[in-house]
Amino acid sequence: MANQGFDLPFYEKIWFKRTFQRVMDTFILVLLLLLLSYRIFSSNNFTFPWFLAFLCESWFTFTWIVILNAKWSPAVTITHPDRLLQRVPELPRVDLFVTTADPVLEPPIITANTVLSLLALDYPANKLACYVSDDGCSPFTFYALVEASKFAKLWIPFCKKYNVQVRAPFRYFSNVATTKSDDSPDFKQEWSQMKVIGICSTFQVIGLDHEPQNVLSLQDMYDNLRQNIEDVTRKQIPLELDGEFAVFSNTEQINHPSIIKVILENKDVLSDGLPYLIYISREKKPNHSHNYKAGAMNVLTRVSGLMTNAPFMLNVDCDMVVNNPKFVLHAMCILMDSKSGKEVAFVQCFQQFYDGIKDDPFGNQWVAAYEYIIRGMAGLQGPYYGGTNTFHRRNAIYGLYPHEMENGREDEKLGEKILIQQFGRSKEFVKSAAVALDGKAYLPKDISPSNFIEAAIQVARCGYECGTFWGKKIGWLYGSISEDVPTGLNIHRRGWRSECCTPDPIPFTGCAPRGFISTMVQQKRWASGLTVVFFGKHSPVMGMLFGKIQFRAGLSYFWLTNWGSRGPFQVCYAALPAYCIITNTNIFPKGPGLWIPIALLVIYNLHTLLEYLRIGLSIRYWWNNQRMSLVTTTTAWFIGFLSAMLKLSGISDTVFEITEKEQSTSGSDGNNADAGRFTFDDSPVFVVGTTILLVHLTAMLIKFWGLQPTHSENGSGLGEFICSTYLVMCYWPYFKGLFGRGKYGIPFSTMCKSVVFALVFVHFCRSNAISG
């Protein structure tokens, strides 16, 4: 009996069926096929708009098949950290990566909170090293980290003493966070005293054996820290560029040498001390491609490989704070499982948000997508790499195949020469890469990050990757501004699996885009990058044909990589009802055949509504997501698709736009009168949306005023009118924007452009009606 416990796996994967969902999904597919069949066999109504509708509906049917394929094998993983701790005598090292790129759009106080939450993880401190990549080369970010490291000497012991769950200070002191020790009498007593928790017990950490007079509370200390960082960032307090900051005196964001600073170092290798904290700003030069976030991630990988060379790496965005301090143990359960773990290259945690606006007015919180589609992908070869909240196996990032985990590297006999060709000319790094590929680890006495500063500066130079495999076959792949998806595809292509990690409570929470503009920026960037991936050499099609991506797993990737491609079909389909109303033609059946598209519309909406209600979301939440799905596809994804086409044709390159991050501390509604209100600017995204709205409003006016041509035998009917009305309802925020003021109104320049495009479209329709 005693030995049975040691045979139990560290994690279990359980598949489950959703029979009713499958029935409804199949019924919708049947209706789509019926609609396509009707168009094929009703040749009497064949027109060019009818043909365009057939093409669009064929694409929608293919997309629906892709979604069904992704949804129909949902799985959940259950981890057992107690078994891990019982049977693993020494936990492995983990390198933590945090990326930031702009001190204005990504305020340093947000990065500091993320770092503090990572440093306070429930994991041996001598096994952790936190690396922060600052692609903005900002002294403000470095200052924030230095000040945060001082606060960490008090914050970390406090979190571990009282088992605080949410370990980002701003979340803890905002009265949003809860702890698991609320029932402790000591905790309640000290909580009542302005949250002065465990202060006295932490003075030993900073070398004091007694409590000084007039000691500040922990909350006061954090408030001072926050205020100082924000004042320096806003330049209300000048930052002297001397001492440790002298390296920033002659730097520009796109022109500076490599800067690497060890801020915290656990010299005594204490498990209850403080983890390493290293600041990195890679070298940049004008007219040199830096490959966006992928380039930063590869520099982090090389620098960490030199300094600590942990077998596992966690990467998070600068706004993703720890919500479950034990999540590393849960991830290790998957990666270290003796039976299935060796096949897993990365463990993906879902993105969830601490400041999501009620009912998700901008459709950017992804709750239903994670529950149905991505959990379904988890039941196949695994979820895609989401770019953040991900544990990686270092040797998988270095290009290792899963069968080489046990059989050894196929190129092991080729020696140092081939490794230099692959990994670069740094002998120190090549040595560390060989150790990682062989599944070994540095001995504790060999680890001293400060001793590797010079070598780290070398591998962080912008020319280091020339002639190597970085960004091509190893590391984060280049060529797309959505670096995460091709990197994950490349890993799955080699035969690796991935797993979801969803312990309770959730591992991370971040800040969702809190405005319509930032949401559209994010969606346009994703659509552009994913379109480049789909038409590039790292597409899921290539992975299925020439790699080891399983068919259903590759097909599920289509759901993601085809985001941009949906734009042109959706825009075309959105234009057809207006065209038919203006020209008095039709694209939908009349008579008994009309029940097919109407039944499809009703049943699809009822089905998706039930899916939302089943996971506890409101009707309002469902409608917002349905509306934003259409708006996003016809605007941000459409523009992203056009941008990708320009890049692929060599006409212009895409521009990486950072999503603005705002730190909210006032709950899910933001307690903000402006929360959820739509704002606009002069981006082409809003030109497309405004044009679609104006075209349909014009078409409805033409119908009501009786200005349609009367010579048509098959005039527009109920189907076209329902579609046009539905589109106006989805674009209602744009309609209000036509009359709004300030940032809540559509800019005059955008309206002028949209009016011109709408008039051109109406003129085209009228000309066709006359010539027809």
JSON list of N, CA, C and O in Angstrom, two decimals, residues 200-246:
[
{"chain": "A", "resi": 200, "resn": "CYS", "atom": "N", "xyz": [6.97, 44.05, 12.41]},
{"chain": "A", "resi": 200, "resn": "CYS", "atom": "CA", "xyz": [8.06, 43.88, 13.36]},
{"chain": "A", "resi": 200, "resn": "CYS", "atom": "C", "xyz": [8.91, 42.67, 13.01]},
{"chain": "A", "resi": 200, "resn": "CYS", "atom": "O", "xyz": [10.12, 42.69, 13.16]},
{"chain": "A", "resi": 201, "resn": "SER", "atom": "N", "xyz": [8.23, 41.60, 12.54]},
{"chain": "A", "resi": 201, "resn": "SER", "atom": "CA", "xyz": [8.96, 40.37, 12.26]},
{"chain": "A", "resi": 201, "resn": "SER", "atom": "C", "xyz": [9.85, 40.49, 11.03]},
{"chain": "A", "resi": 201, "resn": "SER", "atom": "O", "xyz": [10.68, 39.63, 10.78]},
{"chain": "A", "resi": 202, "resn": "THR", "atom": "N", "xyz": [9.70, 41.57, 10.28]},
{"chain": "A", "resi": 202, "resn": "THR", "atom": "CA", "xyz": [10.47, 41.70, 9.05]},
{"chain": "A", "resi": 202, "resn": "THR", "atom": "C", "xyz": [11.70, 42.60, 9.21]},
{"chain": "A", "resi": 202, "resn": "THR", "atom": "O", "xyz": [12.49, 42.70, 8.28]},
{"chain": "A", "resi": 203, "resn": "PHE", "atom": "N", "xyz": [11.86, 43.23, 10.35]},
{"chain": "A", "resi": 203, "resn": "PHE", "atom": "CA", "xyz": [13.01, 44.12, 10.50]},
{"chain": "A", "resi": 203, "resn": "PHE", "atom": "C", "xyz": [14.33, 43.35, 10.48]},
{"chain": "A", "resi": 203, "resn": "PHE", "atom": "O", "xyz": [15.36, 43.90, 10.10]},
{"chain": "A", "resi": 204, "resn": "GLN", "atom": "N", "xyz": [14.27, 42.08, 10.88]},
{"chain": "A", "resi": 204, "resn": "GLN", "atom": "CA", "xyz": [15.48, 41.28, 10.85]},
{"chain": "A", "resi": 204, "resn": "GLN", "atom": "C", "xyz": [16.01, 41.14, 9.43]},
{"chain": "A", "resi": 204, "resn": "GLN", "atom": "O", "xyz": [17.21, 41.02, 9.22]},
{"chain": "A", "resi": 205, "resn": "VAL", "atom": "N", "xyz": [15.10, 41.16, 8.46]},
{"chain": "A", "resi": 205, "resn": "VAL", "atom": "CA", "xyz": [15.50, 40.98, 7.08]},
{"chain": "A", "resi": 205, "resn": "VAL", "atom": "C", "xyz": [16.41, 42.12, 6.62]},
{"chain": "A", "resi": 205, "resn": "VAL", "atom": "O", "xyz": [17.31, 41.93, 5.82]},
{"chain": "A", "resi": 206, "resn": "ILE", "atom": "N", "xyz": [16.17, 43.31, 7.16]},
{"chain": "A", "resi": 206, "resn": "ILE", "atom": "CA", "xyz": [16.97, 44.45, 6.73]},
{"chain": "A", "resi": 206, "resn": "ILE", "atom": "C", "xyz": [17.99, 44.83, 7.79]},
{"chain": "A", "resi": 206, "resn": "ILE", "atom": "O", "xyz": [18.55, 45.93, 7.79]},
{"chain": "A", "resi": 207, "resn": "GLY", "atom": "N", "xyz": [18.24, 43.90, 8.74]},
{"chain": "A", "resi": 207, "resn": "GLY", "atom": "CA", "xyz": [19.34, 44.10, 9.66]},
{"chain": "A", "resi": 207, "resn": "GLY", "atom": "C", "xyz": [18.99, 44.85, 10.93]},
{"chain": "A", "resi": 207, "resn": "GLY", "atom": "O", "xyz": [19.89, 45.33, 11.62]},
{"chain": "A", "resi": 208, "resn": "LEU", "atom": "N", "xyz": [17.70, 45.00, 11.29]},
{"chain": "A", "resi": 208, "resn": "LEU", "atom": "CA", "xyz": [17.32, 45.68, 12.52]},
{"chain": "A", "resi": 208, "resn": "LEU", "atom": "C", "xyz": [16.83, 44.65, 13.53]},
{"chain": "A", "resi": 208, "resn": "LEU", "atom": "O", "xyz": [16.06, 43.76, 13.18]},
{"chain": "A", "resi": 209, "resn": "ASP", "atom": "N", "xyz": [17.27, 44.77, 14.78]},
{"chain": "A", "resi": 209, "resn": "ASP", "atom": "CA", "xyz": [16.84, 43.82, 15.80]},
{"chain": "A", "resi": 209, "resn": "ASP", "atom": "C", "xyz": [15.80, 44.42, 16.73]},
{"chain": "A", "resi": 209, "resn": "ASP", "atom": "O", "xyz": [15.44, 43.84, 17.73]},
{"chain": "A", "resi": 210, "resn": "HIS", "atom": "N", "xyz": [15.31, 45.61, 16.40]},
{"chain": "A", "resi": 210, "resn": "HIS", "atom": "CA", "xyz": [14.26, 46.22, 17.21]},
{"chain": "A", "resi": 210, "resn": "HIS", "atom": "C", "xyz": [13.41, 47.09, 16.31]},
{"chain": "A", "resi": 210, "resn": "HIS", "atom": "O", "xyz": [13.81, 47.44, 15.21]},
{"chain": "A", "resi": 211, "resn": "GLU", "atom": "N", "xyz": [12.24, 47.43, 16.79]},
{"chain": "A", "resi": 211, "resn": "GLU", "atom": "CA", "xyz": [11.31, 48.26, 16.02]},
{"chain": "A", "resi": 211, "resn": "GLU", "atom": "C", "xyz": [11.66, 49.72, 16.22]},
{"chain": "A", "resi": 211, "resn": "GLU", "atom": "O", "xyz": [11.70, 50.22, 17.34]},
{"chain": "A", "resi": 212, "resn": "PRO", "atom": "N", "xyz": [11.96, 50.46, 15.14]},
{"chain": "A", "resi": 212, "resn": "PRO", "atom": "CA", "xyz": [12.25, 51.88, 15.28]},
{"chain": "A", "resi": 212, "resn": "PRO", "atom": "C", "xyz": [10.99, 52.66, 15.65]},
{"chain": "A", "resi": 212, "resn": "PRO", "atom": "O", "xyz": [9.87, 52.22, 15.43]},
{"chain": "A", "resi": 213, "resn": "GLN", "atom": "N", "xyz": [11.20, 53.83, 16.20]},
{"chain": "A", "resi": 213, "resn": "GLN", "atom": "CA", "xyz": [10.07, 54.67, 16.58]},
{"chain": "A", "resi": 213, "resn": "GLN", "atom": "C", "xyz": [9.42, 55.26, 15.32]},
{"chain": "A", "resi": 213, "resn": "GLN", "atom": "O", "xyz": [10.06, 55.45, 14.30]},
{"chain": "A", "resi": 214, "resn": "ASN", "atom": "N", "xyz": [8.13, 55.54, 15.45]},
{"chain": "A", "resi": 214, "resn": "ASN", "atom": "CA", "xyz": [7.36, 56.14, 14.36]},
{"chain": "A", "resi": 214, "resn": "ASN", "atom": "C", "xyz": [7.44, 55.31, 13.07]},
{"chain": "A", "resi": 214, "resn": "ASN", "atom": "O", "xyz": [7.57, 55.84, 11.98]},
{"chain": "A", "resi": 215, "resn": "VAL", "atom": "N", "xyz": [7.43, 53.99, 13.24]},
{"chain": "A", "resi": 215, "resn": "VAL", "atom": "CA", "xyz": [7.52, 53.12, 12.08]},
{"chain": "A", "resi": 215, "resn": "VAL", "atom": "C", "xyz": [6.27, 53.29, 11.22]},
{"chain": "A", "resi": 215, "resn": "VAL", "atom": "O", "xyz": [5.17, 53.43, 11.72]},
{"chain": "A", "resi": 216, "resn": "LEU", "atom": "N", "xyz": [6.48, 53.29, 9.90]},
{"chain": "A", "resi": 216, "resn": "LEU", "atom": "CA", "xyz": [5.37, 53.39, 8.96]},
{"chain": "A", "resi": 216, "resn": "LEU", "atom": "C", "xyz": [4.71, 52.03, 8.80]},
{"chain": "A", "resi": 216, "resn": "LEU", "atom": "O", "xyz": [5.34, 50.99, 8.92]},
{"chain": "A", "resi": 217, "resn": "SER", "atom": "N", "xyz": [3.43, 52.03, 8.52]},
{"chain": "A", "resi": 217, "resn": "SER", "atom": "CA", "xyz": [2.75, 50.77, 8.22]},
{"chain": "A", "resi": 217, "resn": "SER", "atom": "C", "xyz": [3.20, 50.28, 6.85]},
{"chain": "A", "resi": 217, "resn": "SER", "atom": "O", "xyz": [3.73, 51.04, 6.03]},
{"chain": "A", "resi": 218, "resn": "LEU", "atom": "N", "xyz": [2.98, 49.01, 6.60]},
{"chain": "A", "resi": 218, "resn": "LEU", "atom": "CA", "xyz": [3.35, 48.43, 5.32]},
{"chain": "A", "resi": 218, "resn": "LEU", "atom": "C", "xyz": [2.61, 49.11, 4.18]},
{"chain": "A", "resi": 218, "resn": "LEU", "atom": "O", "xyz": [3.17, 49.35, 3.11]},
{"chain": "A", "resi": 219, "resn": "GLN", "atom": "N", "xyz": [1.35, 49.47, 4.43]},
{"chain": "A", "resi": 219, "resn": "GLN", "atom": "CA", "xyz": [0.59, 50.16, 3.39]},
{"chain": "A", "resi": 219, "resn": "GLN", "atom": "C", "xyz": [1.17, 51.55, 3.13]},
{"chain": "A", "resi": 219, "resn": "GLN", "atom": "O", "xyz": [1.26, 51.97, 1.98]},
{"chain": "A", "resi": 220, "resn": "ASP", "atom": "N", "xyz": [1.59, 52.23, 4.18]},
{"chain": "A", "resi": 220, "resn": "ASP", "atom": "CA", "xyz": [2.21, 53.54, 3.99]},
{"chain": "A", "resi": 220, "resn": "ASP", "atom": "C", "xyz": [3.49, 53.43, 3.17]},
{"chain": "A", "resi": 220, "resn": "ASP", "atom": "O", "xyz": [3.78, 54.27, 2.32]},
{"chain": "A", "resi": 221, "resn": "MET", "atom": "N", "xyz": [4.25, 52.36, 3.46]},
{"chain": "A", "resi": 221, "resn": "MET", "atom": "CA", "xyz": [5.49, 52.16, 2.71]},
{"chain": "A", "resi": 221, "resn": "MET", "atom": "C", "xyz": [5.20, 51.94, 1.23]},
{"chain": "A", "resi": 221, "resn": "MET", "atom": "O", "xyz": [5.90, 52.47, 0.36]},
{"chain": "A", "resi": 222, "resn": "TYR", "atom": "N", "xyz": [4.18, 51.13, 0.96]},
{"chain": "A", "resi": 222, "resn": "TYR", "atom": "CA", "xyz": [3.84, 50.91, -0.45]},
{"chain": "A", "resi": 222, "resn": "TYR", "atom": "C", "xyz": [3.32, 52.19, -1.09]},
{"chain": "A", "resi": 222, "resn": "TYR", "atom": "O", "xyz": [3.67, 52.50, -2.24]},
{"chain": "A", "resi": 223, "resn": "ASP", "atom": "N", "xyz": [2.50, 52.94, -0.38]},
{"chain": "A", "resi": 223, "resn": "ASP", "atom": "CA", "xyz": [1.99, 54.21, -0.93]},
{"chain": "A", "resi": 223, "resn": "ASP", "atom": "C", "xyz": [3.14, 55.16, -1.26]},
{"chain": "A", "resi": 223, "resn": "ASP", "atom": "O", "xyz": [3.12, 55.85, -2.29]},
{"chain": "A", "resi": 224, "resn": "ASN", "atom": "N", "xyz": [4.15, 55.20, -0.38]},
{"chain": "A", "resi": 224, "resn": "ASN", "atom": "CA", "xyz": [5.32, 56.04, -0.65]},
{"chain": "A", "resi": 224, "resn": "ASN", "atom": "C", "xyz": [6.07, 55.53, -1.88]},
{"chain": "A", "resi": 224, "resn": "ASN", "atom": "O", "xyz": [6.53, 56.32, -2.72]},
{"chain": "A", "resi": 225, "resn": "LEU", "atom": "N", "xyz": [6.21, 54.20, -1.96]},
{"chain": "A", "resi": 225, "resn": "LEU", "atom": "CA", "xyz": [6.88, 53.61, -3.12]},
{"chain": "A", "resi": 225, "resn": "LEU", "atom": "C", "xyz": [6.14, 53.98, -4.40]},
{"chain": "A", "resi": 225, "resn": "LEU", "atom": "O", "xyz": [6.75, 54.43, -5.38]},
{"chain": "A", "resi": 226, "resn": "ARG", "atom": "N", "xyz": [4.84, 53.78, -4.39]},
{"chain": "A", "resi": 226, "resn": "ARG", "atom": "CA", "xyz": [4.04, 54.09, -5.58]},
{"chain": "A", "resi": 226, "resn": "ARG", "atom": "C", "xyz": [4.14, 55.55, -5.95]},
{"chain": "A", "resi": 226, "resn": "ARG", "atom": "O", "xyz": [4.33, 55.90, -7.13]},
{"chain": "A", "resi": 227, "resn": "GLN", "atom": "N", "xyz": [4.03, 56.42, -4.95]},
{"chain": "A", "resi": 227, "resn": "GLN", "atom": "CA", "xyz": [4.07, 57.86, -5.22]},
{"chain": "A", "resi": 227, "resn": "GLN", "atom": "C", "xyz": [5.42, 58.28, -5.79]},
{"chain": "A", "resi": 227, "resn": "GLN", "atom": "O", "xyz": [5.49, 59.07, -6.74]},
{"chain": "A", "resi": 228, "resn": "ASN", "atom": "N", "xyz": [6.50, 57.74, -5.23]},
{"chain": "A", "resi": 228, "resn": "ASN", "atom": "CA", "xyz": [7.83, 58.08, -5.73]},
{"chain": "A", "resi": 228, "resn": "ASN", "atom": "C", "xyz": [8.02, 57.63, -7.17]},
{"chain": "A", "resi": 228, "resn": "ASN", "atom": "O", "xyz": [8.55, 58.39, -8.01]},
{"chain": "A", "resi": 229, "resn": "ILE", "atom": "N", "xyz": [7.59, 56.41, -7.48]},
{"chain": "A", "resi": 229, "resn": "ILE", "atom": "CA", "xyz": [7.75, 55.90, -8.84]},
{"chain": "A", "resi": 229, "resn": "ILE", "atom": "C", "xyz": [6.92, 56.72, -9.82]},
{"chain": "A", "resi": 229, "resn": "ILE", "atom": "O", "xyz": [7.39, 57.09, -10.91]},
{"chain": "A", "resi": 230, "resn": "GLU", "atom": "N", "xyz": [5.68, 57.04, -9.45]},
{"chain": "A", "resi": 230, "resn": "GLU", "atom": "CA", "xyz": [4.82, 57.81, -10.35]},
{"chain": "A", "resi": 230, "resn": "GLU", "atom": "C", "xyz": [5.33, 59.23, -10.51]},
{"chain": "A", "resi": 230, "resn": "GLU", "atom": "O", "xyz": [5.26, 59.79, -11.62]},
{"chain": "A", "resi": 231, "resn": "ASP", "atom": "N", "xyz": [5.85, 59.84, -9.44]},
{"chain": "A", "resi": 231, "resn": "ASP", "atom": "CA", "xyz": [6.38, 61.20, -9.55]},
{"chain": "A", "resi": 231, "resn": "ASP", "atom": "C", "xyz": [7.60, 61.24, -10.46]},
{"chain": "A", "resi": 231, "resn": "ASP", "atom": "O", "xyz": [7.76, 62.16, -11.27]},
{"chain": "A", "resi": 232, "resn": "VAL", "atom": "N", "xyz": [8.47, 60.25, -10.33]},
{"chain": "A", "resi": 232, "resn": "VAL", "atom": "CA", "xyz": [9.65, 60.20, -11.18]},
{"chain": "A", "resi": 232, "resn": "VAL", "atom": "C", "xyz": [9.25, 59.94, -12.62]},
{"chain": "A", "resi": 232, "resn": "VAL", "atom": "O", "xyz": [9.77, 60.56, -13.56]},
{"chain": "A", "resi": 233, "resn": "THR", "atom": "N", "xyz": [8.30, 59.05, -12.81]},
{"chain": "A", "resi": 233, "resn": "THR", "atom": "CA", "xyz": [7.85, 58.72, -14.17]},
{"chain": "A", "resi": 233, "resn": "THR", "atom": "C", "xyz": [7.22, 59.92, -14.85]},
{"chain": "A", "resi": 233, "resn": "THR", "atom": "O", "xyz": [7.41, 60.15, -16.05]},
{"chain": "A", "resi": 234, "resn": "ARG", "atom": "N", "xyz": [6.47, 60.70, -14.08]},
{"chain": "A", "resi": 234, "resn": "ARG", "atom": "CA", "xyz": [5.84, 61.90, -14.64]},
{"chain": "A", "resi": 234, "resn": "ARG", "atom": "C", "xyz": [6.77, 63.10, -14.66]},
{"chain": "A", "resi": 234, "resn": "ARG", "atom": "O", "xyz": [6.37, 64.21, -15.01]},
{"chain": "A", "resi": 235, "resn": "LYS", "atom": "N", "xyz": [8.01, 62.86, -14.25]},
{"chain": "A", "resi": 235, "resn": "LYS", "atom": "CA", "xyz": [9.07, 63.88, -14.24]},
{"chain": "A", "resi": 235, "resn": "LYS", "atom": "C", "xyz": [8.75, 65.04, -13.30]},
{"chain": "A", "resi": 235, "resn": "LYS", "atom": "O", "xyz": [9.23, 66.16, -13.49]},
{"chain": "A", "resi": 236, "resn": "GLN", "atom": "N", "xyz": [7.90, 64.77, -12.29]},
{"chain": "A", "resi": 236, "resn": "GLN", "atom": "CA", "xyz": [7.65, 65.78, -11.27]},
{"chain": "A", "resi": 236, "resn": "GLN", "atom": "C", "xyz": [8.83, 65.86, -10.30]},
{"chain": "A", "resi": 236, "resn": "GLN", "atom": "O", "xyz": [9.04, 66.87, -9.66]},
{"chain": "A", "resi": 237, "resn": "ILE", "atom": "N", "xyz": [9.55, 64.75, -10.19]},
{"chain": "A", "resi": 237, "resn": "ILE", "atom": "CA", "xyz": [10.79, 64.73, -9.42]},
{"chain": "A", "resi": 237, "resn": "ILE", "atom": "C", "xyz": [11.91, 64.35, -10.38]},
{"chain": "A", "resi": 237, "resn": "ILE", "atom": "O", "xyz": [11.85, 63.31, -11.01]},
{"chain": "A", "resi": 238, "resn": "PRO", "atom": "N", "xyz": [12.94, 65.18, -10.53]},
{"chain": "A", "resi": 238, "resn": "PRO", "atom": "CA", "xyz": [14.01, 64.85, -11.48]},
{"chain": "A", "resi": 238, "resn": "PRO", "atom": "C", "xyz": [14.78, 63.62, -11.04]},
{"chain": "A", "resi": 238, "resn": "PRO", "atom": "O", "xyz": [15.04, 63.42, -9.85]},
{"chain": "A", "resi": 239, "resn": "LEU", "atom": "N", "xyz": [15.15, 62.80, -11.99]},
{"chain": "A", "resi": 239, "resn": "LEU", "atom": "CA", "xyz": [15.94, 61.60, -11.72]},
{"chain": "A", "resi": 239, "resn": "LEU", "atom": "C", "xyz": [17.37, 61.86, -12.15]},
{"chain": "A", "resi": 239, "resn": "LEU", "atom": "O", "xyz": [17.65, 62.10, -13.33]},
{"chain": "A", "resi": 240, "resn": "GLU", "atom": "N", "xyz": [18.27, 61.87, -11.18]},
{"chain": "A", "resi": 240, "resn": "GLU", "atom": "CA", "xyz": [19.67, 62.13, -11.45]},
{"chain": "A", "resi": 240, "resn": "GLU", "atom": "C", "xyz": [20.30, 60.90, -12.10]},
{"chain": "A", "resi": 240, "resn": "GLU", "atom": "O", "xyz": [20.29, 59.81, -11.54]},
{"chain": "A", "resi": 241, "resn": "LEU", "atom": "N", "xyz": [20.87, 61.09, -13.28]},
{"chain": "A", "resi": 241, "resn": "LEU", "atom": "CA", "xyz": [21.49, 59.98, -14.00]},
{"chain": "A", "resi": 241, "resn": "LEU", "atom": "C", "xyz": [22.95, 59.86, -13.62]},
{"chain": "A", "resi": 241, "resn": "LEU", "atom": "O", "xyz": [23.87, 60.14, -14.40]},
{"chain": "A", "resi": 242, "resn": "ASP", "atom": "N", "xyz": [23.17, 59.46, -12.38]},
{"chain": "A", "resi": 242, "resn": "ASP", "atom": "CA", "xyz": [24.52, 59.22, -11.91]},
{"chain": "A", "resi": 242, "resn": "ASP", "atom": "C", "xyz": [24.54, 57.90, -11.14]},
{"chain": "A", "resi": 242, "resn": "ASP", "atom": "O", "xyz": [23.50, 57.29, -10.89]},
{"chain": "A", "resi": 243, "resn": "GLY", "atom": "N", "xyz": [25.71, 57.47, -10.73]},
{"chain": "A", "resi": 243, "resn": "GLY", "atom": "CA", "xyz": [25.82, 56.21, -10.02]},
{"chain": "A", "resi": 243, "resn": "GLY", "atom": "C", "xyz": [25.34, 55.06, -10.89]},
{"chain": "A", "resi": 243, "resn": "GLY", "atom": "O", "xyz": [25.79, 54.89, -12.03]},
{"chain": "A", "resi": 244, "resn": "GLU", "atom": "N", "xyz": [24.41, 54.27, -10.36]},
{"chain": "A", "resi": 244, "resn": "GLU", "atom": "CA", "xyz": [23.88, 53.13, -11.10]},
{"chain": "A", "resi": 244, "resn": "GLU", "atom": "C", "xyz": [23.10, 53.57, -12.35]},
{"chain": "A", "resi": 244, "resn": "GLU", "atom": "O", "xyz": [22.94, 52.79, -13.29]},
{"chain": "A", "resi": 245, "resn": "PHE", "atom": "N", "xyz": [22.65, 54.82, -12.36]},
{"chain": "A", "resi": 245, "resn": "PHE", "atom": "CA", "xyz": [21.83, 55.32, -13.47]},
{"chain": "A", "resi": 245, "resn": "PHE", "atom": "C", "xyz": [22.66, 56.00, -14.55]},
{"chain": "A", "resi": 245, "resn": "PHE", "atom": "O", "xyz": [22.10, 56.45, -15.56]},
{"chain": "A", "resi": 246, "resn": "ALA", "atom": "N", "xyz": [23.96, 56.08, -14.37]},
{"chain": "A", "resi": 246, "resn": "ALA", "atom": "CA", "xyz": [24.81, 56.80, -15.33]},
{"chain": "A", "resi": 246, "resn": "ALA", "atom": "C", "xyz": [24.76, 56.16, -16.72]},
{"chain": "A", "resi": 246, "resn": "ALA", "atom": "O", "xyz": [24.93, 56.85, -17.73]}
]
